[in-house]
Amino acid sequence: MFIQTESTPNPATLKFLPGQTVLEMGTADFPSAEGADASPLATRIFAVDGVTGVFFGTDFVTVTKGESTEWDHIKPAILGAIMEHYQSGQPVMAGGAAQAGSGHAEHTGEDGEIVGQIKELLDSRVRPAVAQDGGDITFHGFERGVVYLHMQGACAGCPSSTLTLKMGIENLLRHYIPEVTEVRPVA
């Protein structure tokens, strides 16, 4: 098994491409080791000292390291954990716990049509681009012209995420949807 690695715009995050399907659909975000027991693969990766976050896409695994940890020291162990997992035959998510669906928060209320347009633009224009960088951005809410987005994987904590959010996504949404006045991240 040959696992490729790619850097991301976030220096604390690396993207690992195992050459196999990671999740059939959707994404899975493990911003800390708590909750990683839903995934045998995430549990193995968190066992590597210095790992602080794991994120799964359809064909990639994004791993975030702690500030005091060097990639040179933990990258071989992460590669080993991913390889071990795929050789074990275990599923990526335990008991079919994969997050199916769009990953977007549900929205009920009078702005349903606007929210539908926001989600459509995110799915067609934004999410494919950020997946290339090992992350995901999902809709969290819409209130009084402000769109709230949840940043995951390489996007969470990335130094350039504010620029991406303000200059890229906000401009795109404001161009197509006049009701949008601002875009903000949620923690």
PDB file of C-alpha atoms in Angstrom:
ATOM      1  CA  MET A   1       0.000   0.000   0.000  1.00  0.00           C
ATOM      2  CA  PHE A   2       1.346   3.415  -0.981  1.00  0.00           C
ATOM      3  CA  ILE A   3      -0.001   6.431   0.912  1.00  0.00           C
ATOM      4  CA  GLN A   4       0.599   9.846  -0.616  1.00  0.00           C
ATOM      5  CA  THR A   5       0.877  12.944   1.532  1.00  0.00           C
ATOM      6  CA  GLU A   6       0.130  16.525   0.570  1.00  0.00           C
ATOM      7  CA  SER A   7       0.734  19.724   2.455  1.00  0.00           C
ATOM      8  CA  THR A   8      -2.228  21.998   3.134  1.00  0.00           C
ATOM      9  CA  PRO A   9      -2.426  25.789   3.584  1.00  0.00           C
ATOM     10  CA  ASN A  10      -2.471  25.045   7.327  1.00  0.00           C
ATOM     11  CA  PRO A  11       1.116  24.213   8.421  1.00  0.00           C
ATOM     12  CA  ALA A  12      -0.228  22.200  11.388  1.00  0.00           C
ATOM     13  CA  THR A  13      -2.194  19.890   9.061  1.00  0.00           C
ATOM     14  CA  LEU A  14      -1.185  17.244   6.511  1.00  0.00           C
ATOM     15  CA  LYS A  15      -3.422  15.431   4.026  1.00  0.00           C
ATOM     16  CA  PHE A  16      -2.930  11.668   3.625  1.00  0.00           C
ATOM     17  CA  LEU A  17      -4.261   9.897   0.503  1.00  0.00           C
ATOM     18  CA  PRO A  18      -4.409   6.122   1.064  1.00  0.00           C
ATOM     19  CA  GLY A  19      -5.462   5.372  -2.533  1.00  0.00           C
ATOM     20  CA  GLN A  20      -8.667   3.801  -1.217  1.00  0.00           C
ATOM     21  CA  THR A  21     -12.089   5.057  -0.239  1.00  0.00           C
ATOM     22  CA  VAL A  22     -12.053   6.516   3.265  1.00  0.00           C
ATOM     23  CA  LEU A  23     -15.775   7.403   3.545  1.00  0.00           C
ATOM     24  CA  GLU A  24     -18.425   6.421   1.010  1.00  0.00           C
ATOM     25  CA  MET A  25     -20.106   9.785   1.437  1.00  0.00           C
ATOM     26  CA  GLY A  26     -19.988  12.812   3.690  1.00  0.00           C
ATOM     27  CA  THR A  27     -17.205  13.679   6.102  1.00  0.00           C
ATOM     28  CA  ALA A  28     -16.256  12.873   9.681  1.00  0.00           C
ATOM     29  CA  ASP A  29     -14.535  15.385  11.950  1.00  0.00           C
ATOM     30  CA  PHE A  30     -12.672  14.488  15.139  1.00  0.00           C
ATOM     31  CA  PRO A  31     -11.346  17.799  16.515  1.00  0.00           C
ATOM     32  CA  SER A  32     -10.057  15.930  19.592  1.00  0.00           C
ATOM     33  CA  ALA A  33      -9.506  12.351  20.787  1.00  0.00           C
ATOM     34  CA  GLU A  34     -12.845  12.473  22.640  1.00  0.00           C
ATOM     35  CA  GLY A  35     -15.396  10.931  20.310  1.00  0.00           C
ATOM     36  CA  ALA A  36     -12.766   9.156  18.213  1.00  0.00           C
ATOM     37  CA  ASP A  37     -14.033   5.796  19.502  1.00  0.00           C
ATOM     38  CA  ALA A  38     -16.686   6.051  16.762  1.00  0.00           C
ATOM     39  CA  SER A  39     -13.843   5.290  14.328  1.00  0.00           C
ATOM     40  CA  PRO A  40     -11.204   2.553  14.607  1.00  0.00           C
ATOM     41  CA  LEU A  41      -9.029   4.512  12.138  1.00  0.00           C
ATOM     42  CA  ALA A  42      -9.274   7.786  14.072  1.00  0.00           C
ATOM     43  CA  THR A  43      -8.499   5.908  17.315  1.00  0.00           C
ATOM     44  CA  ARG A  44      -5.305   4.472  15.761  1.00  0.00           C
ATOM     45  CA  ILE A  45      -4.193   7.888  14.497  1.00  0.00           C
ATOM     46  CA  PHE A  46      -4.881   9.592  17.851  1.00  0.00           C
ATOM     47  CA  ALA A  47      -2.665   6.932  19.481  1.00  0.00           C
ATOM     48  CA  VAL A  48       0.287   8.707  17.815  1.00  0.00           C
ATOM     49  CA  ASP A  49       1.693  11.186  20.322  1.00  0.00           C
ATOM     50  CA  GLY A  50       1.268  14.781  19.113  1.00  0.00           C
ATOM     51  CA  VAL A  51      -1.891  14.284  17.004  1.00  0.00           C
ATOM     52  CA  THR A  52      -4.604  16.806  17.952  1.00  0.00           C
ATOM     53  CA  GLY A  53      -7.211  16.370  15.186  1.00  0.00           C
ATOM     54  CA  VAL A  54      -8.372  13.914  12.507  1.00  0.00           C
ATOM     55  CA  PHE A  55     -10.750  14.583   9.600  1.00  0.00           C
ATOM     56  CA  PHE A  56     -12.039  12.139   6.943  1.00  0.00           C
ATOM     57  CA  GLY A  57     -13.200  12.959   3.412  1.00  0.00           C
ATOM     58  CA  THR A  58     -14.198  10.520   0.693  1.00  0.00           C
ATOM     59  CA  ASP A  59     -10.618   9.725  -0.345  1.00  0.00           C
ATOM     60  CA  PHE A  60      -8.388  11.429   2.216  1.00  0.00           C
ATOM     61  CA  VAL A  61      -7.466  11.642   5.888  1.00  0.00           C
ATOM     62  CA  THR A  62      -6.379  15.014   7.274  1.00  0.00           C
ATOM     63  CA  VAL A  63      -4.286  14.998  10.440  1.00  0.00           C
ATOM     64  CA  THR A  64      -3.550  18.034  12.630  1.00  0.00           C
ATOM     65  CA  LYS A  65      -0.571  18.083  14.994  1.00  0.00           C
ATOM     66  CA  GLY A  66       0.160  20.014  18.162  1.00  0.00           C
ATOM     67  CA  GLU A  67       2.276  23.172  18.085  1.00  0.00           C
ATOM     68  CA  SER A  68       5.307  21.615  19.766  1.00  0.00           C
ATOM     69  CA  THR A  69       5.312  18.510  17.540  1.00  0.00           C
ATOM     70  CA  GLU A  70       7.402  18.232  14.357  1.00  0.00           C
ATOM     71  CA  TRP A  71       6.019  16.465  11.261  1.00  0.00           C
ATOM     72  CA  ASP A  72       9.345  14.656  10.786  1.00  0.00           C
ATOM     73  CA  HIS A  73       8.817  12.937  14.142  1.00  0.00           C
ATOM     74  CA  ILE A  74       5.193  11.782  13.767  1.00  0.00           C
ATOM     75  CA  LYS A  75       4.583  11.383  10.018  1.00  0.00           C
ATOM     76  CA  PRO A  76       6.079   7.834   9.852  1.00  0.00           C
ATOM     77  CA  ALA A  77       3.904   6.716  12.797  1.00  0.00           C
ATOM     78  CA  ILE A  78       0.771   8.190  11.179  1.00  0.00           C
ATOM     79  CA  LEU A  79       1.561   6.460   7.881  1.00  0.00           C
ATOM     80  CA  GLY A  80       2.023   3.228   9.846  1.00  0.00           C
ATOM     81  CA  ALA A  81      -1.291   3.674  11.673  1.00  0.00           C
ATOM     82  CA  ILE A  82      -3.193   4.241   8.413  1.00  0.00           C
ATOM     83  CA  MET A  83      -1.502   1.269   6.722  1.00  0.00           C
ATOM     84  CA  GLU A  84      -2.141  -0.961   9.756  1.00  0.00           C
ATOM     85  CA  HIS A  85      -5.791   0.021   9.762  1.00  0.00           C
ATOM     86  CA  TYR A  86      -6.372  -0.864   6.105  1.00  0.00           C
ATOM     87  CA  GLN A  87      -4.533  -4.175   6.530  1.00  0.00           C
ATOM     88  CA  SER A  88      -6.669  -5.020   9.584  1.00  0.00           C
ATOM     89  CA  GLY A  89      -9.874  -5.111   7.542  1.00  0.00           C
ATOM     90  CA  GLN A  90     -11.715  -3.022  10.148  1.00  0.00           C
ATOM     91  CA  PRO A  91     -14.213  -0.406   8.970  1.00  0.00           C
ATOM     92  CA  VAL A  92     -13.251   3.279   9.066  1.00  0.00           C
ATOM     93  CA  MET A  93     -16.357   4.068  11.142  1.00  0.00           C
ATOM     94  CA  ALA A  94     -17.643   1.647  13.808  1.00  0.00           C
ATOM     95  CA  GLY A  95     -21.205   0.380  13.383  1.00  0.00           C
ATOM     96  CA  GLY A  96     -21.984   2.507  10.316  1.00  0.00           C
ATOM     97  CA  ALA A  97     -21.480   5.715  12.282  1.00  0.00           C
ATOM     98  CA  ALA A  98     -20.344   7.657   9.196  1.00  0.00           C
ATOM     99  CA  GLN A  99     -21.871  11.080   8.815  1.00  0.00           C
ATOM    100  CA  ALA A 100     -24.039  10.679   5.781  1.00  0.00           C
ATOM    101  CA  GLY A 101     -25.734  13.569   4.104  1.00  0.00           C
ATOM    102  CA  SER A 102     -24.517  17.037   3.314  1.00  0.00           C
ATOM    103  CA  GLY A 103     -22.948  17.929   6.653  1.00  0.00           C
ATOM    104  CA  HIS A 104     -24.945  21.179   6.620  1.00  0.00           C
ATOM    105  CA  ALA A 105     -27.054  22.186   9.611  1.00  0.00           C
ATOM    106  CA  GLU A 106     -30.805  22.088   9.090  1.00  0.00           C
ATOM    107  CA  HIS A 107     -32.554  25.433   8.800  1.00  0.00           C
ATOM    108  CA  THR A 108     -36.222  25.988   9.416  1.00  0.00           C
ATOM    109  CA  GLY A 109     -37.859  29.345   9.052  1.00  0.00           C
ATOM    110  CA  GLU A 110     -38.711  32.074   6.622  1.00  0.00           C
ATOM    111  CA  ASP A 111     -35.293  32.227   4.927  1.00  0.00           C
ATOM    112  CA  GLY A 112     -35.553  28.675   3.568  1.00  0.00           C
ATOM    113  CA  GLU A 113     -35.125  29.689  -0.069  1.00  0.00           C
ATOM    114  CA  ILE A 114     -32.056  31.839   0.661  1.00  0.00           C
ATOM    115  CA  VAL A 115     -30.514  29.069   2.788  1.00  0.00           C
ATOM    116  CA  GLY A 116     -31.103  26.616  -0.065  1.00  0.00           C
ATOM    117  CA  GLN A 117     -29.188  28.920  -2.413  1.00  0.00           C
ATOM    118  CA  ILE A 118     -26.362  29.294   0.131  1.00  0.00           C
ATOM    119  CA  LYS A 119     -26.037  25.517   0.541  1.00  0.00           C
ATOM    120  CA  GLU A 120     -26.110  25.002  -3.236  1.00  0.00           C
ATOM    121  CA  LEU A 121     -23.271  27.518  -3.761  1.00  0.00           C
ATOM    122  CA  LEU A 122     -21.264  25.961  -0.926  1.00  0.00           C
ATOM    123  CA  ASP A 123     -21.705  22.462  -2.405  1.00  0.00           C
ATOM    124  CA  SER A 124     -20.936  23.430  -6.009  1.00  0.00           C
ATOM    125  CA  ARG A 125     -18.241  26.111  -5.638  1.00  0.00           C
ATOM    126  CA  VAL A 126     -16.691  26.117  -2.155  1.00  0.00           C
ATOM    127  CA  ARG A 127     -16.550  22.580  -0.754  1.00  0.00           C
ATOM    128  CA  PRO A 128     -14.791  20.956  -3.741  1.00  0.00           C
ATOM    129  CA  ALA A 129     -12.040  23.592  -3.508  1.00  0.00           C
ATOM    130  CA  VAL A 130     -11.492  23.249   0.245  1.00  0.00           C
ATOM    131  CA  ALA A 131     -11.551  19.430  -0.026  1.00  0.00           C
ATOM    132  CA  GLN A 132      -8.474  19.796  -2.256  1.00  0.00           C
ATOM    133  CA  ASP A 133      -6.783  21.382   0.765  1.00  0.00           C
ATOM    134  CA  GLY A 134      -7.923  18.633   3.146  1.00  0.00           C
ATOM    135  CA  GLY A 135     -10.858  20.382   4.779  1.00  0.00           C
ATOM    136  CA  ASP A 136     -14.537  21.133   4.595  1.00  0.00           C
ATOM    137  CA  ILE A 137     -16.815  24.104   5.210  1.00  0.00           C
ATOM    138  CA  THR A 138     -20.445  23.499   6.115  1.00  0.00           C
ATOM    139  CA  PHE A 139     -23.458  25.722   6.647  1.00  0.00           C
ATOM    140  CA  HIS A 140     -24.223  26.381  10.318  1.00  0.00           C
ATOM    141  CA  GLY A 141     -26.844  29.139  10.233  1.00  0.00           C
ATOM    142  CA  PHE A 142     -28.257  32.279   8.618  1.00  0.00           C
ATOM    143  CA  GLU A 143     -29.531  35.226  10.616  1.00  0.00           C
ATOM    144  CA  ARG A 144     -30.144  38.858   9.577  1.00  0.00           C
ATOM    145  CA  GLY A 145     -27.919  38.651   6.498  1.00  0.00           C
ATOM    146  CA  VAL A 146     -25.052  36.884   8.293  1.00  0.00           C
ATOM    147  CA  VAL A 147     -24.050  33.391   7.150  1.00  0.00           C
ATOM    148  CA  TYR A 148     -22.388  31.250   9.830  1.00  0.00           C
ATOM    149  CA  LEU A 149     -20.059  28.527   8.537  1.00  0.00           C
ATOM    150  CA  HIS A 150     -18.311  25.652  10.319  1.00  0.00           C
ATOM    151  CA  MET A 151     -14.678  25.072   9.310  1.00  0.00           C
ATOM    152  CA  GLN A 152     -13.360  21.486   9.558  1.00  0.00           C
ATOM    153  CA  GLY A 153     -10.147  19.561   8.904  1.00  0.00           C
ATOM    154  CA  ALA A 154      -7.341  21.686   7.460  1.00  0.00           C
ATOM    155  CA  CYS A 155      -9.657  24.737   7.404  1.00  0.00           C
ATOM    156  CA  ALA A 156     -10.019  24.807  11.186  1.00  0.00           C
ATOM    157  CA  GLY A 157      -7.246  26.947  12.613  1.00  0.00           C
ATOM    158  CA  CYS A 158      -5.667  27.653   9.237  1.00  0.00           C
ATOM    159  CA  PRO A 159      -3.914  31.027   9.063  1.00  0.00           C
ATOM    160  CA  SER A 160      -5.444  31.747   5.651  1.00  0.00           C
ATOM    161  CA  SER A 161      -8.995  30.651   6.590  1.00  0.00           C
ATOM    162  CA  THR A 162     -10.082  34.189   7.535  1.00  0.00           C
ATOM    163  CA  LEU A 163      -8.911  35.464   4.154  1.00  0.00           C
ATOM    164  CA  THR A 164     -10.664  32.567   2.378  1.00  0.00           C
ATOM    165  CA  LEU A 165     -13.837  33.236   4.348  1.00  0.00           C
ATOM    166  CA  LYS A 166     -13.922  37.009   3.882  1.00  0.00           C
ATOM    167  CA  MET A 167     -12.407  37.536   0.431  1.00  0.00           C
ATOM    168  CA  GLY A 168     -13.523  34.323  -1.224  1.00  0.00           C
ATOM    169  CA  ILE A 169     -16.695  32.871   0.232  1.00  0.00           C
ATOM    170  CA  GLU A 170     -18.249  36.136   1.436  1.00  0.00           C
ATOM    171  CA  ASN A 171     -17.695  37.818  -1.949  1.00  0.00           C
ATOM    172  CA  LEU A 172     -19.092  34.770  -3.797  1.00  0.00           C
ATOM    173  CA  LEU A 173     -22.237  34.566  -1.651  1.00  0.00           C
ATOM    174  CA  ARG A 174     -22.837  38.343  -1.717  1.00  0.00           C
ATOM    175  CA  HIS A 175     -22.480  38.340  -5.513  1.00  0.00           C
ATOM    176  CA  TYR A 176     -25.127  35.658  -6.079  1.00  0.00           C
ATOM    177  CA  ILE A 177     -27.371  36.289  -3.056  1.00  0.00           C
ATOM    178  CA  PRO A 178     -28.003  39.994  -2.320  1.00  0.00           C
ATOM    179  CA  GLU A 179     -29.544  39.147   1.080  1.00  0.00           C
ATOM    180  CA  VAL A 180     -26.126  37.987   2.360  1.00  0.00           C
ATOM    181  CA  THR A 181     -24.193  40.812   4.017  1.00  0.00           C
ATOM    182  CA  GLU A 182     -21.456  38.950   5.906  1.00  0.00           C
ATOM    183  CA  VAL A 183     -19.909  35.516   6.513  1.00  0.00           C
ATOM    184  CA  ARG A 184     -18.600  34.466   9.934  1.00  0.00           C
ATOM    185  CA  PRO A 185     -16.987  31.261  11.232  1.00  0.00           C
ATOM    186  CA  VAL A 186     -18.422  29.368  14.215  1.00  0.00           C
ATOM    187  CA  ALA A 187     -16.216  27.606  16.756  1.00  0.00           C
TER     188      ALA A 187
END
